[in-house]
Coordinates of C-alpha atoms and ligand atoms in Angstrom, one line a residue:
X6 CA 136.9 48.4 104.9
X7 CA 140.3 48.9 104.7
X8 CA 142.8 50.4 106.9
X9 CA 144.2 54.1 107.2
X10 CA 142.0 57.4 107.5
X11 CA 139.3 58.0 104.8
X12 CA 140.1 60.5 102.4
X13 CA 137.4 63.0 104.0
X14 CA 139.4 62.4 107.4
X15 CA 142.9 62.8 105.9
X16 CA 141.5 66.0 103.6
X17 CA 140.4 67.3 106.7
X18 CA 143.8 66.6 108.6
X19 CA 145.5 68.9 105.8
X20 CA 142.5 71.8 105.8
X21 CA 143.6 74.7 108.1
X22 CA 141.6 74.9 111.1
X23 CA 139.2 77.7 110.5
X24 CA 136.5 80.1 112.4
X25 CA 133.2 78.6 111.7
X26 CA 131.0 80.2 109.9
X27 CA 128.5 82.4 110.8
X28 CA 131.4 83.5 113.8
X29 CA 131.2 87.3 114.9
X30 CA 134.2 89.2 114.6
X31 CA 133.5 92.0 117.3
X32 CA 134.9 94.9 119.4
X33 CA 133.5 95.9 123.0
X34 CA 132.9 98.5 125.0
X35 CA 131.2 100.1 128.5
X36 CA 129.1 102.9 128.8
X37 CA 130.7 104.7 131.6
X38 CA 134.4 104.2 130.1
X39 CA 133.8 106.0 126.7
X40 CA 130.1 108.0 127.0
X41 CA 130.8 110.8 129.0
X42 CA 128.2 113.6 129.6
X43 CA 127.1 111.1 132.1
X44 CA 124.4 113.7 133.6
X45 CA 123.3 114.7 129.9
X46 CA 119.5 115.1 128.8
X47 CA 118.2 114.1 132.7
X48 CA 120.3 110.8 133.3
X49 CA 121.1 110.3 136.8
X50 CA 124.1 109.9 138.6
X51 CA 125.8 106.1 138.6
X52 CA 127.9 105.2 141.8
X53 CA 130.8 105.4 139.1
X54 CA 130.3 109.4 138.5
X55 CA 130.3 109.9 142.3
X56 CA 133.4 107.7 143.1
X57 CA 135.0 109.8 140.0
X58 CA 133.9 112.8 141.4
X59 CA 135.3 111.9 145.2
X60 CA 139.2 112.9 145.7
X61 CA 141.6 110.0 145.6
X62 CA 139.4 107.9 144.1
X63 CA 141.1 107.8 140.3
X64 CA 144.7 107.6 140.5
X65 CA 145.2 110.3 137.5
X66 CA 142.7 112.5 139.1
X67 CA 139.9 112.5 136.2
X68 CA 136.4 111.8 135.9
X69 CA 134.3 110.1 132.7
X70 CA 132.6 113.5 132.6
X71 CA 134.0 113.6 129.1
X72 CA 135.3 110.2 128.1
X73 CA 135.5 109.8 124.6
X74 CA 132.6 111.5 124.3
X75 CA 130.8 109.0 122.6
X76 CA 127.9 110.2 123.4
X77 CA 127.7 113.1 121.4
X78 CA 130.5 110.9 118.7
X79 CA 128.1 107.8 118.3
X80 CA 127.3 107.9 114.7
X81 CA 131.1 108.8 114.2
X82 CA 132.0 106.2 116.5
X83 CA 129.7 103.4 114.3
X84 CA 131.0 104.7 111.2
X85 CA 134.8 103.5 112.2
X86 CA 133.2 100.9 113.4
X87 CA 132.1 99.9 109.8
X88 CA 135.2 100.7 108.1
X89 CA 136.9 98.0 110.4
X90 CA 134.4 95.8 109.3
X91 CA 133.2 94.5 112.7
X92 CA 130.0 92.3 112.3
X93 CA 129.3 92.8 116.2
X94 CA 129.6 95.6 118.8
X95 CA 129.4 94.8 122.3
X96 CA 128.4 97.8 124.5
X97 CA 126.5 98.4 128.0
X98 CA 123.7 100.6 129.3
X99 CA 123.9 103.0 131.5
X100 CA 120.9 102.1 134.2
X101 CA 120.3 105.3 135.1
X102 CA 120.3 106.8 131.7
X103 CA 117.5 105.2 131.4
X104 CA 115.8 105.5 134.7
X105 CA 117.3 108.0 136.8
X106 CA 116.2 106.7 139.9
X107 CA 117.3 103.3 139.1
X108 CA 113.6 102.4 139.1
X109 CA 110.5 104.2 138.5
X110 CA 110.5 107.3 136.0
X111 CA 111.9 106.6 132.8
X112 CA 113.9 108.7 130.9
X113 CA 112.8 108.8 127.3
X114 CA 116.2 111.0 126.3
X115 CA 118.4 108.1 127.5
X116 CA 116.3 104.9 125.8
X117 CA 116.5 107.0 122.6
X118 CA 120.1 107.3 122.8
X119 CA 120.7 103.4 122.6
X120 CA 117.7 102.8 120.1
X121 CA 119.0 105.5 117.7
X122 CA 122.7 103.8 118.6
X123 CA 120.8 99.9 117.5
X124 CA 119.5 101.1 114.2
X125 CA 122.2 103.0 113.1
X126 CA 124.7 99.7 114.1
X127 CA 122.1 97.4 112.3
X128 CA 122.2 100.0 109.3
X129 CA 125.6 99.2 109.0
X130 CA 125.6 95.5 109.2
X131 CA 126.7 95.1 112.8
X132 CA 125.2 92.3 115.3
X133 CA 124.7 94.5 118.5
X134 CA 125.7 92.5 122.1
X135 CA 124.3 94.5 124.8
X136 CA 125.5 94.0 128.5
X137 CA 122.8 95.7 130.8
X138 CA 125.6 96.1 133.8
X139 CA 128.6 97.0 133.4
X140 CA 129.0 98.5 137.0
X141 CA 127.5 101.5 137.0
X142 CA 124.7 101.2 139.4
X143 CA 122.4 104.1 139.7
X144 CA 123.4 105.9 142.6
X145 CA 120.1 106.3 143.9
X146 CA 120.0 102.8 144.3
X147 CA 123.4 102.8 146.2
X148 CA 121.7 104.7 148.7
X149 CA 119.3 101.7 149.4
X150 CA 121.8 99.5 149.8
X151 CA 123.1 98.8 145.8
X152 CA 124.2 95.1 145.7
X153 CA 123.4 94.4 149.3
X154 CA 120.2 94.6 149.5
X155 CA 117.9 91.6 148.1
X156 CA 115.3 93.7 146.3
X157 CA 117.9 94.4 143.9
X158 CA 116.9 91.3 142.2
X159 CA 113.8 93.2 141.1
X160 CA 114.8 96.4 140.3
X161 CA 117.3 95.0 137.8
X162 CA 114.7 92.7 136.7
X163 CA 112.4 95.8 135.7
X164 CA 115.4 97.4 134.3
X165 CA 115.9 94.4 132.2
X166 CA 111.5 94.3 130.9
X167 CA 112.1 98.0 130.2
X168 CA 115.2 97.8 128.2
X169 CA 114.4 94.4 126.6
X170 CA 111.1 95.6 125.8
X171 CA 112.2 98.5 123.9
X172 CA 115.0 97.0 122.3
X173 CA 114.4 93.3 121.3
X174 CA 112.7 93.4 118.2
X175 CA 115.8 94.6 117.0
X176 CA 118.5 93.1 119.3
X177 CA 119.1 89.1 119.5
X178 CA 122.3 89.2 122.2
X179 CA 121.9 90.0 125.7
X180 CA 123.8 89.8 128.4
X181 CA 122.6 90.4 132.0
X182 CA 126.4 91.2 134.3
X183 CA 130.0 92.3 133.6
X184 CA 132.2 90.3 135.2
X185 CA 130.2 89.8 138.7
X186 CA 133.8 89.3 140.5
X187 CA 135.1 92.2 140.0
X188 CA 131.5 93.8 141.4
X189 CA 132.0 92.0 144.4
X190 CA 136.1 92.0 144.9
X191 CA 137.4 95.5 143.7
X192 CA 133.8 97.5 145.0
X193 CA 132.3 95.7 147.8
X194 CA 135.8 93.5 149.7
X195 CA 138.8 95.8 148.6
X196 CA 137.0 99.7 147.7
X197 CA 139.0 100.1 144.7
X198 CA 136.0 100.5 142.4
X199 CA 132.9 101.8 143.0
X200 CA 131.2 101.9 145.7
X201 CA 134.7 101.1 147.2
X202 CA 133.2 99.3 150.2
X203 CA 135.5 97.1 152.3
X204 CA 133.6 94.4 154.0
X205 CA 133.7 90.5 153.8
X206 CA 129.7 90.3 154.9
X207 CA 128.7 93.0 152.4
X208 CA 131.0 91.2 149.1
X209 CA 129.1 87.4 150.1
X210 CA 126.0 89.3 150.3
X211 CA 126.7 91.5 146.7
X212 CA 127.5 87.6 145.1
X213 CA 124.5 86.2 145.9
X214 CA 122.8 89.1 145.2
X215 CA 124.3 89.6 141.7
X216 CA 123.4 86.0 140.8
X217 CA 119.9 86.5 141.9
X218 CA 119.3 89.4 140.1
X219 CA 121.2 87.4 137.1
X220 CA 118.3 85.1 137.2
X221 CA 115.8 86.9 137.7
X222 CA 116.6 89.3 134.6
X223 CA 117.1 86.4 132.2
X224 CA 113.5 85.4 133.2
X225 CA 112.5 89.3 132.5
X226 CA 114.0 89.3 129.1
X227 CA 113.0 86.5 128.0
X228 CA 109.3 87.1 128.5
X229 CA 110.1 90.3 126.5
X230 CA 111.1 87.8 123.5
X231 CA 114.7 87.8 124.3
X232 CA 116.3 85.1 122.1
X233 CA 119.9 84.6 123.4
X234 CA 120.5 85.9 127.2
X235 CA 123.7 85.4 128.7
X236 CA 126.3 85.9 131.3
X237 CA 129.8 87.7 131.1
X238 CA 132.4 86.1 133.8
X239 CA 136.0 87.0 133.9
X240 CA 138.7 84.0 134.0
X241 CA 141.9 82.9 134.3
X242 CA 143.3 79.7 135.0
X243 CA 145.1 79.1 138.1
X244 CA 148.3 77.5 138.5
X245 CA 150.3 76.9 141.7
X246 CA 153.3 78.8 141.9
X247 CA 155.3 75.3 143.5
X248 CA 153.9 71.9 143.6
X249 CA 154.2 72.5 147.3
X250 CA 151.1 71.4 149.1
X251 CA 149.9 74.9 150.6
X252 CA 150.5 76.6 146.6
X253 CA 148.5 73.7 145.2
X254 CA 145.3 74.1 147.4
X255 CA 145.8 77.8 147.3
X256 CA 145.6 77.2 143.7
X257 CA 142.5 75.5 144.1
X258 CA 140.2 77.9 145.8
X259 CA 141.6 80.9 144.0
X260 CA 140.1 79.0 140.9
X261 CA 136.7 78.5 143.2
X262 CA 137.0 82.2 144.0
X263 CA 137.5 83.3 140.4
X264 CA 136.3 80.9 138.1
X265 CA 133.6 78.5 140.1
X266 CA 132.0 81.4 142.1
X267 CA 129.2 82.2 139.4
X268 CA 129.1 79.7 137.0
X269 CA 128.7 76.7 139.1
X270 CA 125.8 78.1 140.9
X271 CA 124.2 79.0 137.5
X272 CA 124.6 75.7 135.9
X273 CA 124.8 73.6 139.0
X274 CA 122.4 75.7 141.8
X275 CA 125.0 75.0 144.5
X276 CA 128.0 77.2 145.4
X277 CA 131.2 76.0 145.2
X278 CA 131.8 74.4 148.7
X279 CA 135.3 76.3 149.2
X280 CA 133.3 79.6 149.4
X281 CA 131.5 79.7 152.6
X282 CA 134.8 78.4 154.2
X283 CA 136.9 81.0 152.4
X284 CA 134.2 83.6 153.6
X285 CA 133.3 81.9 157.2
X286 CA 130.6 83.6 159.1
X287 CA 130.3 86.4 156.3
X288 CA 128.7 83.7 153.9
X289 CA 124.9 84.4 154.4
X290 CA 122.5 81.4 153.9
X291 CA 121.0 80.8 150.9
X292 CA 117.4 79.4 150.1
X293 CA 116.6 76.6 147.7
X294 CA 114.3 79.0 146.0
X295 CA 117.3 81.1 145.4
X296 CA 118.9 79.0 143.8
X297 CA 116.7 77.8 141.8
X298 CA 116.3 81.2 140.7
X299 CA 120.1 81.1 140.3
X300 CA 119.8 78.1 137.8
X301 CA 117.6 79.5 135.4
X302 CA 119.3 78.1 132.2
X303 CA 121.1 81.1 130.3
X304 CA 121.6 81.3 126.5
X305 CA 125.7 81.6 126.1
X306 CA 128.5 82.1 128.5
X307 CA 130.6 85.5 127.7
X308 CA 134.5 85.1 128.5
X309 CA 136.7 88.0 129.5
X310 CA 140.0 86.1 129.4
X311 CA 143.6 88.8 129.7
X312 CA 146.0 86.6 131.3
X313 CA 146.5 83.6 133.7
X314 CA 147.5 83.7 137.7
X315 CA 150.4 82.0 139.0
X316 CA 149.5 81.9 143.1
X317 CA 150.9 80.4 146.0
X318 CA 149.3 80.8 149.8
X319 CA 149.5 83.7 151.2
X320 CA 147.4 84.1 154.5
X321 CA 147.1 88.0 154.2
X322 CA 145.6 87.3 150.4
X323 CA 141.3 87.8 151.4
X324 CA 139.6 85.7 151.0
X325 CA 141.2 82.8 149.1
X326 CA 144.3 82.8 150.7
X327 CA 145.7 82.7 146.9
X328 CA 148.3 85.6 146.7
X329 CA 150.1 86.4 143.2
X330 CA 153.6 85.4 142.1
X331 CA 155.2 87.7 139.3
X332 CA 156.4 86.0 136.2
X333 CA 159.6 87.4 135.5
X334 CA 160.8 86.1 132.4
X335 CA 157.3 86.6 130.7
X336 CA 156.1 89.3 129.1
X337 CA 153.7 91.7 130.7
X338 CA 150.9 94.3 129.8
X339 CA 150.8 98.1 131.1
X340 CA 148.5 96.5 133.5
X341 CA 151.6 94.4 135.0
X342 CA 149.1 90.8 133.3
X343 CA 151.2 88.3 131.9
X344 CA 151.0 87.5 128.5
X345 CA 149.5 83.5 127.8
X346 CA 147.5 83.2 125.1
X347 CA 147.8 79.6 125.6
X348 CA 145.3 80.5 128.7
X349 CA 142.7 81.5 126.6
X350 CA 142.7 78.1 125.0
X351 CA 142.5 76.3 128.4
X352 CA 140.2 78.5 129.9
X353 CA 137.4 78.3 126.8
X354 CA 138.3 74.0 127.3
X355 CA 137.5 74.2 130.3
X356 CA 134.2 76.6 130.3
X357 CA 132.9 73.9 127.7
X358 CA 133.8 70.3 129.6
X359 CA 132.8 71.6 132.8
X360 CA 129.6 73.1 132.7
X361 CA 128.3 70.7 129.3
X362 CA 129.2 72.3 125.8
X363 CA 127.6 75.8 126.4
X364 CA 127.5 78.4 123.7
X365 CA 130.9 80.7 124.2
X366 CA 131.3 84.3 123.0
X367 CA 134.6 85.6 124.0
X368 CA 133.3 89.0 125.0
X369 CA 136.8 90.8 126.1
X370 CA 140.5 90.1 125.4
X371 CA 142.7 92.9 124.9
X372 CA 146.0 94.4 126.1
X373 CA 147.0 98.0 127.2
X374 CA 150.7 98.8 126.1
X375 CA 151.7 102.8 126.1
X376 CA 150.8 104.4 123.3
X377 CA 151.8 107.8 122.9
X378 CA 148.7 110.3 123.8
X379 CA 148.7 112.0 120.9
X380 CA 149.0 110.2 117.7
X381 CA 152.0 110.3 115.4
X382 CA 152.0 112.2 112.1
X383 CA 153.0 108.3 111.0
X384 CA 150.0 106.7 112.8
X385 CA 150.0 104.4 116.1
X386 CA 152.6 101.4 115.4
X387 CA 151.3 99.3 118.3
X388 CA 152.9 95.7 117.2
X389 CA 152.9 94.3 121.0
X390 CA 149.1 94.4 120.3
X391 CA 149.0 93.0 117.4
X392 CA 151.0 90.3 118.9
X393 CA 148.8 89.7 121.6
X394 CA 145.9 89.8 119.3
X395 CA 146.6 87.2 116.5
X396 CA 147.9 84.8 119.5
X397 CA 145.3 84.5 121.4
X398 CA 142.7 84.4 118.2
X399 CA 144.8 81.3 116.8
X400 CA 144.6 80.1 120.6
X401 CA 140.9 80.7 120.5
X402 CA 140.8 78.9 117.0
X403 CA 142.4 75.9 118.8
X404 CA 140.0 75.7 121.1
X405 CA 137.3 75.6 118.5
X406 CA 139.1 72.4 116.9
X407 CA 139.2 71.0 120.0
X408 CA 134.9 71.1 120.2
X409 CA 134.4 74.6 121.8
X410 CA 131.3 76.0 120.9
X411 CA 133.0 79.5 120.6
X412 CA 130.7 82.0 117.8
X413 CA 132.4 84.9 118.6
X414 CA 134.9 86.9 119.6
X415 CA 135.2 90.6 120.8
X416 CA 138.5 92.8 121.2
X417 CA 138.5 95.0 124.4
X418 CA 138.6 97.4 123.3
X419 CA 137.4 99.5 120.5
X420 CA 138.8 102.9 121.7
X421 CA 141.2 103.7 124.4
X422 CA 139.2 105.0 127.1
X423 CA 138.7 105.5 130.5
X424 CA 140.2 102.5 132.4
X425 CA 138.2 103.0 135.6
X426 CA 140.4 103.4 139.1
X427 CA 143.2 104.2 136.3
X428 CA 141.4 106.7 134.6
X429 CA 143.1 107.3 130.8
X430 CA 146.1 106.1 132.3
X431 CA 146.0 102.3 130.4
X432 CA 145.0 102.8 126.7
X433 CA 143.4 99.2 125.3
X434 CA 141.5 100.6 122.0
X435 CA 142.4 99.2 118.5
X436 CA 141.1 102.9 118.1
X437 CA 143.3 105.7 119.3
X438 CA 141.7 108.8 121.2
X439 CA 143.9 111.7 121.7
X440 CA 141.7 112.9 125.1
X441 CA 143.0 116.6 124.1
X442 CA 141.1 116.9 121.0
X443 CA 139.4 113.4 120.9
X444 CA 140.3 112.7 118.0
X445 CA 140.4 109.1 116.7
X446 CA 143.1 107.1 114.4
X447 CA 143.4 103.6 113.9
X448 CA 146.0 101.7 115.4
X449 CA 148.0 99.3 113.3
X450 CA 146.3 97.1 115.8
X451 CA 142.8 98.2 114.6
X452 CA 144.2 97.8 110.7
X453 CA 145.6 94.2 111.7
X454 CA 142.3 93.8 112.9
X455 CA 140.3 94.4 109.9
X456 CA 142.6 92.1 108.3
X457 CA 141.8 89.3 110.2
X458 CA 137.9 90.0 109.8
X459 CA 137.9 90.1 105.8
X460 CA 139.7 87.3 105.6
X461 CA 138.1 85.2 108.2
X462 CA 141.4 84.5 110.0
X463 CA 142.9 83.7 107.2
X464 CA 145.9 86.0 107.9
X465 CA 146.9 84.6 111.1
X466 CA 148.3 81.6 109.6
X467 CA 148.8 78.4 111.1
X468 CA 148.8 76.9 113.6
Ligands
FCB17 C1 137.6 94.2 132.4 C2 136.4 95.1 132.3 C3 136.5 96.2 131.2 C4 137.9 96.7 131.1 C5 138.9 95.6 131.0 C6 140.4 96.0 130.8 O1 137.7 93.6 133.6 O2 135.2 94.4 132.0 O3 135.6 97.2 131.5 O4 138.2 97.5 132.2 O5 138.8 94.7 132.1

């Protein structure tokens, strides 16, 4: 043989790096943030409808009572859906559309919303990913304890047979949790999202719990036939603010906190060990048989990825002692995240060498910049988004040439909507809703969007 690259290696040196094939170009959603007419048709109240409804709660004031009203816009909602060309839709349940209660009775109005929502996305070509939480616990349940209590484990585990049952012969992509740190950080240590509880032994217990009831709903859907069941984490890579000592091991357990705190116990069945010191005698014991339960081997990791965090210790920080530090010079979101796409590249890198080549969907990435509420006669000229958007897909694109199992990739979010605590404050769609009249217009984000579907990425260039 001689020396120098083959021609297939120095042809594939020169071929632009592209999205393999078969890759799903997606947009994503959550009941509770676009539905509305949360109590339509005999649904049940979700602990998200009664923190709306509880004074002081939402910063603007509102409720989801209306939202986007997708519920009553669905078909609508698909059809723009369509014209963008999306071949996935990622979108939750609401648990107690379904079952009321949160268990027992079923609600057949509810199930027939999302099963006439499945055929009509399948009808036009679209993949559906359903998340079965995305935080709005039936409020029933709430009132036996909601993430605290252990039998949770089994009541999302019949939520899961019911939904997967009725369902699966048409949908391939499941995943069990949203984000399971903000659960147990923003509504179980720090109250600002539902059920706004503010206690160090209750968020250990709700973390456990969540991962227990994880495994145990995989398990449930996949004796209904389930094919791919996954979970949804949200991460951001951690970098000390100062290569000072305290700012470098604050960096490390604000990475256990954020990033280890679920997905080493699901692929390893152990905690990270920083936790229970972080926690001290609010970290419960937990069983072998827990675990194990824990490590029930899942399908494809879902990554929410917005921005990074630049920490140094800060003792009043709870409970990783990891506190913030602003980045002046960068830019920043409405939310007050720093833009670095480059995270998104390190974070998928990381996902895939840590925890052994898993399949990757990135499930959310978005950015909420202030668009005006109604929409120009001109249309919504949103080029920060767009920005944002074609960085961190060609980051995302690196990361697949550097062996990321990444097949997919879902913008957060399809229409502005209600952005929780915020209310409609922080508008993130590629769709624009004018929550006067409800109307929608796509953004020039949306229309970038398309773009970058029908030509497979084409458009974003190199590198
Ligand atoms: C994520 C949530 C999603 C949305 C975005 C902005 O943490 O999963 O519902 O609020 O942030």
């Amino acid at each position: 043989m001689s020396g120098g690259p083959t021609p297939e290696a120095a042809e594939s040196a020169k071929e632009p790096r592209r999205f393999p094939a078969g890759f799903l170009w997606g947009a994503a959603t959550s009941a509770y943030q676009i539905e509305g007419s949360p109590l339509a048709d005999g649904a049940g109240p979700s602990i998200w409808h009664r923190f709306s409804h509880t004074p002081g709660r939402i910063v603007t004031g509102e409720t989801a009572d209306v939202a986007c009203d997708h519920y009553r816009r669905w078909a609508a909602d698909v059809e723009l859906m369509r014209q963008l060309g999306l071949s996935a839709y990622r979108f939750s349940i609401s648990w107690s559309r379904v079952l009321p209660e949160g268990t027992g009775r079923v609600n057949p109005a509810g199930l027939g919303f999302y099963d006439a929502l499945v055929d009509r996305l399948l009808a036009a070509g679209i993949t559906p990913l359903i998340t079965l939480y995305h935080w709005d616990l039936p409020a029933a349940l709430d009132d036996r304890g909601g993430w605290r209590n252990p039998d949770v484990a089994h009541w999302f585990a019949d939520y899961a047979r019911l939904v997967v049952g009725r369902l699966g012969d048409r949908v391939r992509l499941w995943a069990t949790l949203n984000e399971p740190w903000v659960v147990v950080d923003a509504g179980y240590l720090h109250g600002v999202h539902a059920p706004g509880q503010r206690c160090p032994f209750a968020a250990a217990r709700a973390a456990v719990n969540l991962l227990r009831a994880h495994g145990a709903a995989v398990q449930a859907a996949r004796a209904e036939g389930a094919s791919q069941v996954g979970l949804v984490v949200n991460l951001e890579p951690k970098y000390a603010a100062s290569q000072a000592d305290a700012d470098v091991a604050a960096a490390g357990r604000a990475e256990a906190y954020w990033n280890r705190q679920f997905l080493d116990p699901v692929f390893f069945g152990h905690f990270p060990e920083e936790l229970p010191a972080m926690y001290g005698e609010a970290w419960p014991a937990v069983s072998a048989q827990d675990l194990a339960l824990i490590r029930t081997p899942v399908d494809f990791i879902g990554v929410n990825y917005y921005t990074r965090g630049v920490v140094r210790h800060d003792p009043t920080a709870i409970p990783d002692q990891a506190g913030r530090v602003r980045q002046e010079q960068a830019l920043h979101t409405a939310m007050e995240w720093e833009v670095f796409p480059a995270g998104l590249e390190e974070i998928l890198v990381w996902v895939s060498r840590r925890y052994g080549r898993p399949a990757i969907y990135v499930t959310e990435n978005g950015a909420a910049f202030p668009d005006p509420p109604q929409a120009p006669p001109g249309g919504v000229q949103d080029p920060r988004r767009v920005a944002y958007l074609a960085e961190h897909l060609r980051a995302a694109r690196r990361a697949i040439a550097r062996g990321v199992d990444l097949r997919g990739y879902f913008a957060w979010s399809l229409l502005d909507n209600f952005e929780w605590s915020l209310g409609t404050s922080r508008r993130f769609g590629l769709i624009h809703v004018d929550f006067a009249t409800l109307e929608r217009t796509v953004k020039a984000s949306g229309e970038f969007y398309r773009q970058v579907i029908a030509t497979h990425g084409a458009v974003l260039g190199e590198p």
